[in-house]
Coordinates of C-alpha atoms in Angstrom, one line a residue:
M1 CA 0.0 0.0 0.0
L2 CA 2.8 2.3 0.9
E3 CA 4.5 1.6 -2.5
I4 CA 1.3 2.5 -4.3
H5 CA 0.9 5.7 -2.4
R6 CA 4.5 6.7 -3.2
T7 CA 4.1 5.9 -6.9
F8 CA 0.9 8.0 -7.0
N9 CA 2.7 10.9 -5.4
L10 CA 5.5 10.7 -7.9
L11 CA 3.1 10.6 -10.8
S12 CA 1.0 13.5 -9.5
N13 CA 4.1 15.6 -8.9
K14 CA 5.3 14.9 -12.5
V15 CA 1.9 15.8 -13.9
M16 CA 1.9 19.0 -11.8
S17 CA 5.3 19.9 -13.1
W18 CA 4.2 19.4 -16.6
V19 CA 1.1 21.6 -16.0
E20 CA 3.3 24.3 -14.4
Q21 CA 5.7 24.2 -17.4
F22 CA 2.7 24.4 -19.8
I23 CA 1.3 27.4 -17.9
L24 CA 4.6 29.1 -18.0
L25 CA 4.9 28.3 -21.7
L26 CA 1.4 29.6 -22.5
P27 CA 2.5 33.2 -23.3
N28 CA 5.3 32.0 -25.6
L29 CA 2.9 29.5 -27.2
F30 CA 0.3 32.2 -27.8
I31 CA 3.0 34.4 -29.4
T32 CA 4.1 31.4 -31.6
I33 CA 0.6 30.9 -32.8
L34 CA 0.4 34.6 -33.7
V35 CA 3.7 34.4 -35.5
L36 CA 2.7 31.3 -37.5
T37 CA -0.6 32.9 -38.4
A38 CA 1.1 36.1 -39.5
T39 CA 3.7 34.0 -41.4
V40 CA 1.0 32.1 -43.4
F41 CA -0.7 35.3 -44.2
A42 CA 2.6 37.0 -45.3
A43 CA 3.6 33.9 -47.4
R44 CA 0.3 34.0 -49.3
L45 CA 0.5 37.7 -49.7
T46 CA 4.1 37.4 -51.0
R47 CA 3.1 34.7 -53.5
R48 CA 0.1 36.7 -54.8
A49 CA 2.2 39.9 -55.1
L50 CA 4.9 38.1 -57.1
A51 CA 2.3 36.3 -59.3
S52 CA 0.9 39.7 -60.3
V53 CA 4.2 41.6 -60.6
L54 CA 6.4 39.1 -62.4
P55 CA 4.3 38.8 -65.5
R56 CA 4.6 42.5 -66.0
M57 CA 8.4 42.4 -65.7
S58 CA 9.0 39.5 -68.0
P59 CA 5.8 38.3 -69.8
G60 CA 5.8 34.8 -71.2
A61 CA 7.9 33.0 -68.6
V62 CA 5.0 31.4 -66.8
T63 CA 7.1 28.5 -65.5
L64 CA 9.7 30.7 -64.0
H65 CA 7.1 32.9 -62.4
S66 CA 5.5 30.0 -60.7
L67 CA 8.9 28.7 -59.5
I68 CA 9.8 32.1 -58.0
S69 CA 6.4 32.5 -56.3
T70 CA 6.6 29.0 -54.8
L71 CA 10.1 29.4 -53.5
A72 CA 9.3 32.8 -52.0
Y73 CA 6.2 31.2 -50.3
V74 CA 8.2 28.4 -48.9
A75 CA 11.0 30.7 -47.7
V76 CA 8.6 32.9 -45.8
L77 CA 7.0 29.9 -44.2
L78 CA 10.4 28.5 -43.1
V79 CA 11.4 31.8 -41.6
G80 CA 8.2 32.0 -39.6
I81 CA 8.5 28.3 -38.4
F82 CA 12.1 28.8 -37.2
F83 CA 11.2 32.0 -35.5
G84 CA 8.3 30.3 -33.7
L85 CA 10.6 27.6 -32.5
E86 CA 13.0 30.2 -31.2
V87 CA 10.2 31.8 -29.2
L88 CA 9.4 28.4 -27.7
G89 CA 13.0 28.0 -26.7
L90 CA 13.6 25.0 -28.9
D91 CA 17.0 26.2 -30.2
K92 CA 18.4 22.7 -30.4
T93 CA 15.4 21.6 -32.4
V94 CA 16.1 24.4 -35.0
T95 CA 19.7 23.3 -35.3
S96 CA 18.7 19.6 -35.7
L97 CA 16.1 20.5 -38.3
L98 CA 18.7 22.5 -40.3
A99 CA 21.2 19.7 -40.1
G100 CA 18.5 17.2 -41.1
V101 CA 17.4 19.3 -44.1
G102 CA 21.1 19.5 -45.2
I103 CA 21.6 15.7 -45.0
I104 CA 18.3 14.9 -46.6
G105 CA 19.0 17.4 -49.4
L106 CA 22.5 15.9 -50.0
A107 CA 21.1 12.3 -50.1
L108 CA 18.3 13.3 -52.5
G109 CA 20.8 15.1 -54.7
F110 CA 22.8 11.8 -55.1
A111 CA 19.7 9.7 -55.5
F112 CA 17.9 11.8 -58.0
Q113 CA 20.7 13.2 -60.1
D114 CA 18.8 13.0 -63.4
I115 CA 15.7 14.7 -61.9
A116 CA 17.9 17.4 -60.4
A117 CA 19.7 17.9 -63.8
N118 CA 16.3 18.2 -65.6
F119 CA 15.1 20.7 -63.0
I120 CA 18.2 22.9 -63.2
S121 CA 18.0 22.7 -67.0
G122 CA 14.4 23.8 -66.9
I123 CA 15.3 26.8 -64.7
I124 CA 18.1 27.8 -67.2
I125 CA 15.7 27.4 -70.1
A126 CA 13.0 29.5 -68.3
V127 CA 15.6 32.2 -67.5
Q128 CA 17.3 32.4 -70.9
R129 CA 14.1 31.7 -73.0
P130 CA 15.8 30.4 -76.2
F131 CA 12.3 29.3 -77.3
T132 CA 8.7 29.7 -76.1
V133 CA 5.4 27.9 -76.4
G134 CA 4.3 27.9 -80.0
D135 CA 7.8 28.0 -81.5
V136 CA 8.8 25.5 -84.2
I137 CA 12.1 23.8 -83.3
Q138 CA 14.2 20.9 -84.4
T139 CA 16.4 18.9 -82.1
D140 CA 18.8 16.0 -83.0
A141 CA 15.9 13.5 -83.3
F142 CA 12.6 15.5 -83.3
F143 CA 10.9 18.3 -85.2
G144 CA 7.7 20.1 -84.2
T145 CA 5.9 22.8 -82.3
I146 CA 6.4 23.4 -78.5
E147 CA 3.1 23.0 -76.6
C148 CA 4.3 23.2 -73.0
I149 CA 7.5 24.0 -71.1
N150 CA 7.7 22.6 -67.6
L151 CA 10.5 22.6 -65.1
R152 CA 11.3 19.0 -65.8
T153 CA 10.1 18.3 -69.4
L154 CA 9.2 19.9 -72.7
D155 CA 6.2 18.8 -74.7
L156 CA 6.8 18.9 -78.5
R157 CA 4.0 18.2 -81.0
Q158 CA 5.6 16.7 -84.1
V159 CA 4.3 17.6 -87.6
T160 CA 2.9 14.0 -87.9
G161 CA 0.8 14.5 -84.7
E162 CA 2.7 12.6 -82.1
L163 CA 3.4 14.3 -78.7
V164 CA 7.0 13.9 -77.6
R165 CA 7.8 14.6 -73.9
M166 CA 11.5 15.4 -73.8
P167 CA 13.6 15.8 -70.6
N168 CA 14.9 19.3 -70.3
R169 CA 18.4 18.1 -69.9
K170 CA 18.3 16.4 -73.3
V171 CA 17.0 19.6 -74.9
F172 CA 19.6 21.8 -73.1
E173 CA 22.5 19.6 -74.1
S174 CA 21.5 19.1 -77.7
A175 CA 21.7 21.5 -80.7
V176 CA 18.3 23.1 -81.2
T177 CA 17.2 25.0 -84.4
N178 CA 14.4 27.5 -83.7
Y179 CA 12.6 28.3 -87.0
S180 CA 10.3 30.8 -85.3
V181 CA 13.1 33.3 -84.3
T182 CA 12.8 35.0 -87.6
T183 CA 9.7 35.6 -89.7
R184 CA 11.1 34.4 -93.0
R185 CA 12.6 31.2 -94.4
R186 CA 14.4 30.1 -97.5
V187 CA 12.9 27.4 -99.6
D188 CA 15.2 25.2 -101.7
V189 CA 13.8 23.1 -104.6
E190 CA 16.2 20.6 -106.2
C191 CA 15.6 19.5 -109.8
G192 CA 17.4 18.3 -112.9
V193 CA 17.2 18.8 -116.7
A194 CA 18.4 16.8 -119.7
Y195 CA 22.0 17.4 -120.9
R196 CA 20.7 18.7 -124.2
S197 CA 18.8 21.5 -122.5
D198 CA 19.7 25.1 -123.0
L199 CA 20.6 26.2 -119.4
D200 CA 19.9 29.8 -120.0
Q201 CA 16.4 28.9 -121.2
V202 CA 16.0 26.7 -118.1
R203 CA 16.9 29.6 -115.8
A204 CA 14.6 32.0 -117.6
V205 CA 11.7 29.6 -117.6
V206 CA 12.0 28.8 -113.8
L207 CA 12.3 32.5 -112.9
A208 CA 9.3 33.3 -115.1
A209 CA 7.3 30.6 -113.3
M210 CA 8.0 32.3 -110.0
E211 CA 7.0 35.8 -111.0
D212 CA 3.5 35.8 -109.4
F213 CA 4.3 33.4 -106.6
P214 CA 2.1 34.1 -103.6
E215 CA 3.8 35.8 -100.6
L216 CA 7.2 35.8 -102.3
L217 CA 9.6 38.2 -100.5
T218 CA 10.8 40.5 -103.3
E219 CA 13.7 42.0 -101.4
Q220 CA 15.5 38.8 -102.0
P221 CA 14.6 37.6 -105.5
P222 CA 14.5 33.9 -106.5
Q223 CA 17.8 32.4 -107.6
V224 CA 18.5 29.5 -109.9
M225 CA 21.9 27.8 -109.2
F226 CA 23.2 24.9 -111.3
T227 CA 24.7 22.5 -108.8
G228 CA 26.3 19.6 -110.7
F229 CA 26.4 16.9 -113.4
A230 CA 24.4 13.9 -112.3
D231 CA 24.2 10.5 -114.0
S232 CA 21.4 11.5 -116.3
A233 CA 20.8 15.2 -115.7
I234 CA 22.3 18.6 -114.9
T235 CA 21.0 19.4 -111.5
F236 CA 20.0 22.9 -110.3
S237 CA 18.5 24.4 -107.1
L238 CA 15.8 27.1 -107.0
R239 CA 16.1 29.3 -103.9
F240 CA 13.5 31.8 -102.8
W241 CA 12.3 33.4 -99.5
I242 CA 8.8 33.4 -98.0
P243 CA 7.2 34.7 -94.7
Y244 CA 7.3 31.9 -92.1
R245 CA 4.8 31.5 -89.4
R246 CA 4.0 27.8 -89.4
Q247 CA 5.5 24.7 -91.0
V248 CA 2.7 24.5 -93.4
D249 CA 3.9 27.8 -95.0
Y250 CA 7.2 26.1 -95.9
V251 CA 5.8 22.9 -97.1
G252 CA 3.0 24.6 -99.1
A253 CA 5.4 27.0 -100.8
K254 CA 7.8 24.2 -101.8
S255 CA 4.9 22.1 -103.2
E256 CA 3.6 25.1 -105.2
A257 CA 7.1 25.8 -106.6
I258 CA 7.4 22.2 -107.8
M259 CA 4.0 22.3 -109.5
R260 CA 4.9 25.6 -111.3
I261 CA 8.3 24.3 -112.5
K262 CA 6.7 21.1 -113.9
R263 CA 4.0 23.1 -115.7
A264 CA 6.5 25.5 -117.1
F265 CA 8.9 22.8 -118.3
D266 CA 6.1 21.0 -120.0
A267 CA 5.0 24.1 -121.8
A268 CA 8.6 24.9 -122.9
G269 CA 9.5 21.4 -123.9
I270 CA 12.2 21.1 -121.3
V271 CA 12.8 17.5 -120.2
I272 CA 13.2 16.3 -116.6
P273 CA 15.0 13.0 -117.4
F274 CA 14.5 9.6 -115.8
P275 CA 17.6 7.9 -114.3
M276 CA 19.3 5.9 -117.1
R277 CA 21.9 3.1 -117.1
T278 CA 24.1 2.0 -120.0
L279 CA 24.9 -1.7 -120.2
E280 CA 28.0 -2.8 -122.2
L281 CA 27.7 -6.5 -123.2
P282 CA 30.5 -8.6 -124.7
A283 CA 30.3 -9.4 -128.4
E284 CA 29.7 -13.1 -127.7
V285 CA 26.6 -12.2 -125.7
L286 CA 25.4 -9.8 -128.4
A287 CA 25.9 -12.5 -131.1
R288 CA 23.9 -15.0 -129.1
L289 CA 21.1 -12.5 -128.5
G290 CA 21.1 -11.7 -132.2
G291 CA 20.9 -15.3 -133.1
A292 CA 18.1 -15.9 -130.7
V293 CA 16.2 -13.1 -132.3

């Protein structure tokens, strides 16, 4: 019985000690609650302010704006949490948390190197903005229109309709041709004519066929350049410039130029030869063939 009474007294004293400490801690706890409430309010206000100001400073970088707003929101929350822990006298807890965050961050950096590389590449792309949504680009393996740029991937819609989701690191490390940087593009049409053709007439006929070409840029007139002696034809290249907004502008202009050249050559009697091969047979074979006939 005496042991039970002693145990009960120890337990009651411990509980009373906890209650006294809690009562002493109430003012600091109340201040901490106010600090955390004010921190949440300040973090939301900061995020909204940045979300409204950043688009005015650099329009178009939606991904970068979202990243900056989120980082600012998290930073304000962390400052408020650490300050609240300081008010409660949990200094060692703050130190432990900072050390734990550092260790966790280092471990995650080693474990997710590819994700981190894609994320950093996405930030660099968002800052430098070598291309934007709607641009027509060509990488080492893909060609199409950019539909979305995230911090980890880039969505590219190919001209054949497939959607390619490319890691930002691959895009950042590879050579990229942006066809939307300028508003014009040169079209090259390769063709060939028979060896007996009058090359001056060929040039004149091709240039005449391009006189009323739709949306032809006149500041750089069309050019006909003869490029070589092929097996059965003299090859030439027609070069002209057009306004470029979409890939269909380039493809349509090239198709129209080919149709005009074919019609003009048919009217002028200029031959676009088929590939030909000359076979030299021994006399014995020819004699046998002649006998068989």
